[in-house]
Amino acid sequence: GDLFIAIPGTKADGVQYAHEAVQRGAVAVLAEKTIGGLSVPLFVTPGVRKAAALVAGNFYGNPARDLVLLGVTGTNGKTTTAWLVESICLAGMNNVGLLGTIGVRWGGELKEATHTTPDPIALHRTFREMADAGVDTVVMEVSSHALALHRVDGLVYDLALFTNLSQDHLDMHGSMEEYFAAKASLFTPGRARAGVVCVDDSWGRRLARESGIPVVTLGQADGADIRLSVNFDGTFTLQGSAAAPGRSGERITVDLTSKSALPGSFNAVNTALATVTLL
């Protein structure tokens, strides 16, 4: 009774299993190429991974459209920042869900995760379960793999966060340029409405310049909208002002000193990023 989606993998192509799937009861097939001899309807698309994401959303009633979506990307700090944002949302009385490297959590229950960002069918099934449980806000890590492999296609994040970029996953992306392009694709109108970008490295500064959506910049260097100063005693100061993305005529103004319970200046950056996200 199900649709069989023939995804081309790195070692095998799903079309090899289409006939067996039909024998086992599949009533239709979605693939990137024509498959002869099928006794059920065949839908051919040039991008089956993208199509699978849209099909999954439709199958579960597109629950993400009723959720506030906050997506965190970058090389380091995604997990910490996502958990910090979740804790802020909980403190603000949001009914919040979390998806990331350590697990999937809502309603006080943590479930083990197999990927930083789940495949689209598992992702939309989780969104459906969260929405049915009364969740209104979801914080999730968005990996470069998820962006490149179309796992989050069809989703529009209310806010996208960028932590930093350093050498990683080049076995998949091939070069830092391709790795950056995957991350930067989150900051486009079809995928997010607004963003918060840490500009402490050259990649963050480039993303802020090239972003296709309005962003607020945060960093320890001159030129950031919100200037971060990390002190020797573990406190940090945020000062600055920026136009509120997507809110015509409104501004975010920050002048506060706080302290992260987590050690290290990098965690002050993560905490500051979560704080600006809240604002």
Tab-separated table of C-alpha atoms in Angstrom:
chain	number	residue	atom	x	y	z
A	1	GLY	CA	0.000	0.000	0.000
A	2	ASP	CA	3.004	2.340	0.104
A	3	LEU	CA	4.954	4.478	-2.346
A	4	PHE	CA	8.455	3.141	-3.060
A	5	ILE	CA	11.019	5.939	-3.437
A	6	ALA	CA	14.033	4.783	-5.458
A	7	ILE	CA	16.868	6.959	-4.163
A	8	PRO	CA	20.270	6.723	-5.890
A	9	GLY	CA	22.862	6.030	-3.203
A	10	THR	CA	26.644	6.064	-3.144
A	11	LYS	CA	26.863	2.267	-3.507
A	12	ALA	CA	23.555	1.211	-5.079
A	13	ASP	CA	20.621	2.756	-6.913
A	14	GLY	CA	17.163	2.273	-5.455
A	15	VAL	CA	15.771	1.457	-8.930
A	16	GLN	CA	17.456	-1.953	-8.578
A	17	TYR	CA	14.853	-2.817	-5.946
A	18	ALA	CA	11.745	-1.338	-7.601
A	19	HIS	CA	10.375	-4.628	-8.944
A	20	GLU	CA	10.917	-6.378	-5.614
A	21	ALA	CA	9.170	-3.488	-3.841
A	22	VAL	CA	6.135	-3.896	-6.109
A	23	GLN	CA	6.116	-7.647	-5.454
A	24	ARG	CA	6.031	-6.856	-1.746
A	25	GLY	CA	3.006	-4.585	-2.161
A	26	ALA	CA	4.188	-1.096	-3.216
A	27	VAL	CA	1.421	0.618	-5.221
A	28	ALA	CA	3.572	3.264	-6.959
A	29	VAL	CA	7.227	4.106	-7.588
A	30	LEU	CA	9.063	7.440	-7.549
A	31	ALA	CA	12.414	7.445	-9.388
A	32	GLU	CA	14.841	9.529	-11.439
A	33	LYS	CA	14.677	7.257	-14.498
A	34	THR	CA	12.229	5.111	-16.438
A	35	ILE	CA	11.861	1.546	-15.122
A	36	GLY	CA	10.463	-0.948	-17.577
A	37	GLY	CA	7.966	-3.659	-16.784
A	38	LEU	CA	6.344	-2.094	-13.733
A	39	SER	CA	2.702	-2.972	-13.085
A	40	VAL	CA	2.099	0.158	-10.959
A	41	PRO	CA	2.274	3.908	-11.685
A	42	LEU	CA	5.794	5.319	-12.053
A	43	PHE	CA	6.569	8.968	-11.297
A	44	VAL	CA	9.826	10.215	-12.817
A	45	THR	CA	11.575	13.319	-11.485
A	46	PRO	CA	15.097	14.685	-12.085
A	47	GLY	CA	15.567	15.184	-8.326
A	48	VAL	CA	14.135	12.301	-6.328
A	49	ARG	CA	15.694	13.402	-3.002
A	50	LYS	CA	14.029	16.806	-3.244
A	51	ALA	CA	10.769	15.182	-4.292
A	52	ALA	CA	10.983	12.769	-1.353
A	53	ALA	CA	11.224	15.697	1.076
A	54	LEU	CA	8.128	17.345	-0.418
A	55	VAL	CA	6.224	14.039	-0.496
A	56	ALA	CA	7.104	13.407	3.164
A	57	GLY	CA	5.828	16.845	4.164
A	58	ASN	CA	2.566	16.299	2.295
A	59	PHE	CA	2.124	12.776	3.663
A	60	TYR	CA	2.247	14.026	7.260
A	61	GLY	CA	0.109	17.106	6.562
A	62	ASN	CA	2.994	19.618	6.496
A	63	PRO	CA	3.106	20.047	10.302
A	64	ALA	CA	6.216	22.268	10.114
A	65	ARG	CA	4.063	25.093	8.725
A	66	ASP	CA	2.420	25.398	12.140
A	67	LEU	CA	5.738	25.444	14.051
A	68	VAL	CA	8.287	28.177	14.695
A	69	LEU	CA	11.462	26.700	13.171
A	70	LEU	CA	14.932	27.732	14.374
A	71	GLY	CA	17.809	26.138	12.447
A	72	VAL	CA	21.449	26.124	13.609
A	73	THR	CA	24.281	25.453	11.152
A	74	GLY	CA	28.079	25.755	11.209
A	75	THR	CA	31.026	23.462	11.924
A	76	ASN	CA	31.441	23.849	15.703
A	77	GLY	CA	28.935	24.846	18.364
A	78	LYS	CA	25.722	23.660	16.680
A	79	THR	CA	24.739	21.239	19.429
A	80	THR	CA	25.603	23.564	22.328
A	81	THR	CA	23.875	26.543	20.726
A	82	ALA	CA	20.759	24.509	19.911
A	83	TRP	CA	20.507	23.283	23.527
A	84	LEU	CA	20.988	26.832	24.819
A	85	VAL	CA	18.254	28.137	22.516
A	86	GLU	CA	15.998	25.304	23.681
A	87	SER	CA	16.575	26.221	27.345
A	88	ILE	CA	15.772	29.870	26.629
A	89	CYS	CA	12.563	28.872	24.850
A	90	LEU	CA	11.568	26.663	27.783
A	91	ALA	CA	12.226	29.524	30.189
A	92	GLY	CA	9.980	31.682	28.021
A	93	MET	CA	7.184	29.104	28.394
A	94	ASN	CA	7.380	27.848	24.828
A	95	ASN	CA	6.485	24.207	24.281
A	96	VAL	CA	9.711	23.392	22.480
A	97	GLY	CA	11.139	20.450	20.567
A	98	LEU	CA	14.820	19.773	19.841
A	99	LEU	CA	16.491	17.795	17.046
A	100	GLY	CA	20.240	17.307	16.797
A	101	THR	CA	23.340	15.205	17.182
A	102	ILE	CA	22.641	14.067	20.741
A	103	GLY	CA	19.003	13.230	20.176
A	104	VAL	CA	15.411	14.277	19.636
A	105	ARG	CA	13.559	15.719	22.606
A	106	TRP	CA	10.175	17.096	23.477
A	107	GLY	CA	7.858	16.687	26.431
A	108	GLY	CA	10.850	15.956	28.662
A	109	GLU	CA	11.784	12.754	26.805
A	110	LEU	CA	15.102	12.375	24.918
A	111	LYS	CA	15.255	9.851	22.080
A	112	GLU	CA	18.487	8.743	20.441
A	113	ALA	CA	19.320	10.271	17.057
A	114	THR	CA	20.923	8.441	14.124
A	115	HIS	CA	21.847	11.612	12.203
A	116	THR	CA	22.400	15.259	13.085
A	117	THR	CA	19.476	16.047	10.769
A	118	PRO	CA	17.116	13.098	10.122
A	119	ASP	CA	16.055	11.907	6.671
A	120	PRO	CA	12.938	13.773	5.479
A	121	ILE	CA	10.465	10.975	6.224
A	122	ALA	CA	11.678	10.610	9.817
A	123	LEU	CA	11.911	14.399	10.108
A	124	HIS	CA	8.324	15.117	9.066
A	125	ARG	CA	7.026	12.184	11.112
A	126	THR	CA	8.755	13.760	14.141
A	127	PHE	CA	7.290	17.183	13.323
A	128	ARG	CA	3.842	15.550	13.176
A	129	GLU	CA	4.330	13.896	16.568
A	130	MET	CA	5.620	17.145	18.062
A	131	ALA	CA	2.744	19.232	16.687
A	132	ASP	CA	0.177	16.689	17.890
A	133	ALA	CA	1.787	16.896	21.368
A	134	GLY	CA	1.350	20.686	21.445
A	135	VAL	CA	4.898	21.730	20.520
A	136	ASP	CA	4.963	25.244	19.055
A	137	THR	CA	8.708	25.858	18.559
A	138	VAL	CA	11.398	23.542	17.176
A	139	VAL	CA	15.145	24.113	17.473
A	140	MET	CA	17.227	21.901	15.219
A	141	GLU	CA	20.736	21.421	13.957
A	142	VAL	CA	20.946	21.651	10.169
A	143	SER	CA	23.996	19.825	8.823
A	144	SER	CA	25.709	20.466	5.501
A	145	HIS	CA	24.822	16.877	4.544
A	146	ALA	CA	21.132	17.628	5.144
A	147	LEU	CA	21.312	20.738	2.983
A	148	ALA	CA	23.252	19.068	0.162
A	149	LEU	CA	21.092	15.917	0.202
A	150	HIS	CA	17.795	17.882	0.262
A	151	ARG	CA	16.634	16.512	3.632
A	152	VAL	CA	15.203	19.902	4.634
A	153	ASP	CA	13.814	20.947	1.242
A	154	GLY	CA	10.349	22.426	1.564
A	155	LEU	CA	11.013	23.784	5.060
A	156	VAL	CA	11.258	27.541	5.665
A	157	TYR	CA	13.039	28.409	8.910
A	158	ASP	CA	11.824	31.462	10.800
A	159	LEU	CA	15.416	32.079	11.875
A	160	ALA	CA	18.686	30.523	10.695
A	161	LEU	CA	21.813	30.679	12.893
A	162	PHE	CA	25.446	30.420	11.753
A	163	THR	CA	28.201	29.650	14.247
A	164	ASN	CA	31.460	29.304	12.259
A	165	LEU	CA	33.135	27.292	9.512
A	166	SER	CA	36.325	25.239	9.656
A	167	GLN	CA	37.662	22.262	7.741
A	168	ASP	CA	35.332	19.269	7.970
A	169	HIS	CA	33.329	16.884	5.758
A	170	LEU	CA	35.577	17.498	2.756
A	171	ASP	CA	35.212	13.801	1.914
A	172	MET	CA	31.682	14.716	0.803
A	173	HIS	CA	31.944	18.337	-0.296
A	174	GLY	CA	35.383	18.178	-1.912
A	175	SER	CA	36.471	21.720	-1.042
A	176	MET	CA	35.870	24.476	1.489
A	177	GLU	CA	34.051	26.444	-1.222
A	178	GLU	CA	31.550	23.637	-1.706
A	179	TYR	CA	31.249	23.145	2.056
A	180	PHE	CA	30.547	26.875	2.502
A	181	ALA	CA	28.042	26.855	-0.373
A	182	ALA	CA	26.081	24.060	1.332
A	183	LYS	CA	25.907	26.002	4.602
A	184	ALA	CA	25.120	29.297	2.834
A	185	SER	CA	22.177	27.710	1.010
A	186	LEU	CA	20.272	27.859	4.309
A	187	PHE	CA	20.462	31.655	4.110
A	188	THR	CA	18.308	31.975	1.005
A	189	PRO	CA	14.672	33.099	0.701
A	190	GLY	CA	13.389	29.606	-0.070
A	191	ARG	CA	14.867	28.184	3.131
A	192	ALA	CA	14.788	30.891	5.818
A	193	ARG	CA	13.149	34.215	6.546
A	194	ALA	CA	15.950	35.831	8.568
A	195	GLY	CA	19.263	34.980	10.193
A	196	VAL	CA	21.776	35.578	12.977
A	197	VAL	CA	25.388	35.233	11.829
A	198	CYS	CA	28.537	35.096	13.951
A	199	VAL	CA	31.195	37.050	12.048
A	200	ASP	CA	34.257	36.030	14.070
A	201	ASP	CA	35.727	34.170	11.081
A	202	SER	CA	36.102	35.121	7.411
A	203	TRP	CA	33.384	32.665	6.351
A	204	GLY	CA	30.854	34.295	8.664
A	205	ARG	CA	31.749	37.740	7.340
A	206	ARG	CA	31.371	36.481	3.782
A	207	LEU	CA	28.023	34.872	4.587
A	208	ALA	CA	26.761	38.138	6.086
A	209	ARG	CA	27.741	39.970	2.873
A	210	GLU	CA	26.275	37.387	0.511
A	211	SER	CA	23.189	36.308	2.466
A	212	GLY	CA	19.980	36.378	0.475
A	213	ILE	CA	17.924	37.086	3.606
A	214	PRO	CA	18.114	39.837	6.267
A	215	VAL	CA	20.644	38.990	8.987
A	216	VAL	CA	21.838	40.388	12.307
A	217	THR	CA	25.585	39.995	12.789
A	218	LEU	CA	27.257	39.145	16.083
A	219	GLY	CA	30.944	39.031	16.877
A	220	GLN	CA	34.018	40.172	18.755
A	221	ALA	CA	35.387	42.119	15.771
A	222	ASP	CA	34.573	45.690	14.782
A	223	GLY	CA	31.715	46.006	12.327
A	224	ALA	CA	29.331	43.488	13.914
A	225	ASP	CA	25.810	44.771	14.569
A	226	ILE	CA	25.985	43.325	18.087
A	227	ARG	CA	29.480	43.559	19.548
A	228	LEU	CA	30.559	40.774	21.903
A	229	SER	CA	33.268	41.280	24.534
A	230	VAL	CA	34.432	38.267	26.550
A	231	ASN	CA	36.019	39.090	29.909
A	232	PHE	CA	38.630	37.183	31.933
A	233	ASP	CA	36.170	36.477	34.753
A	234	GLY	CA	33.886	34.514	32.423
A	235	THR	CA	31.363	37.291	31.919
A	236	PHE	CA	30.543	38.642	28.497
A	237	THR	CA	29.028	41.903	27.300
A	238	LEU	CA	26.706	42.430	24.343
A	239	GLN	CA	26.258	45.920	22.962
A	240	GLY	CA	24.781	47.175	19.735
A	241	SER	CA	21.737	47.739	17.620
A	242	ALA	CA	20.368	46.280	14.401
A	243	ALA	CA	17.249	46.379	12.282
A	244	ALA	CA	14.956	43.531	13.336
A	245	PRO	CA	14.892	41.146	10.351
A	246	GLY	CA	11.453	40.922	8.802
A	247	ARG	CA	9.966	43.550	11.134
A	248	SER	CA	9.741	46.849	9.280
A	249	GLY	CA	10.791	49.834	11.385
A	250	GLU	CA	11.679	47.754	14.456
A	251	ARG	CA	15.157	47.452	15.942
A	252	ILE	CA	16.978	45.102	18.285
A	253	THR	CA	19.010	47.041	20.851
A	254	VAL	CA	21.276	45.201	23.268
A	255	ASP	CA	23.280	46.449	26.250
A	256	LEU	CA	23.808	43.702	28.798
A	257	THR	CA	26.432	41.825	30.729
A	258	SER	CA	25.901	38.169	31.521
A	259	LYS	CA	27.831	35.037	32.400
A	260	SER	CA	27.781	31.631	30.800
A	261	ALA	CA	27.761	28.648	33.132
A	262	LEU	CA	29.822	26.847	30.493
A	263	PRO	CA	33.618	27.338	30.515
A	264	GLY	CA	35.591	28.758	27.602
A	265	SER	CA	35.307	31.863	25.473
A	266	PHE	CA	33.782	29.800	22.646
A	267	ASN	CA	30.854	28.989	24.927
A	268	ALA	CA	30.421	32.681	25.626
A	269	VAL	CA	30.006	33.053	21.851
A	270	ASN	CA	27.474	30.204	21.767
A	271	THR	CA	25.546	31.726	24.678
A	272	ALA	CA	25.619	35.173	23.064
A	273	LEU	CA	24.317	33.685	19.811
A	274	ALA	CA	21.447	32.053	21.687
A	275	THR	CA	20.728	35.334	23.503
A	276	VAL	CA	20.519	37.349	20.263
A	277	THR	CA	18.276	34.620	18.841
A	278	LEU	CA	15.893	35.100	21.769
A	279	LEU	CA	15.804	38.850	21.179
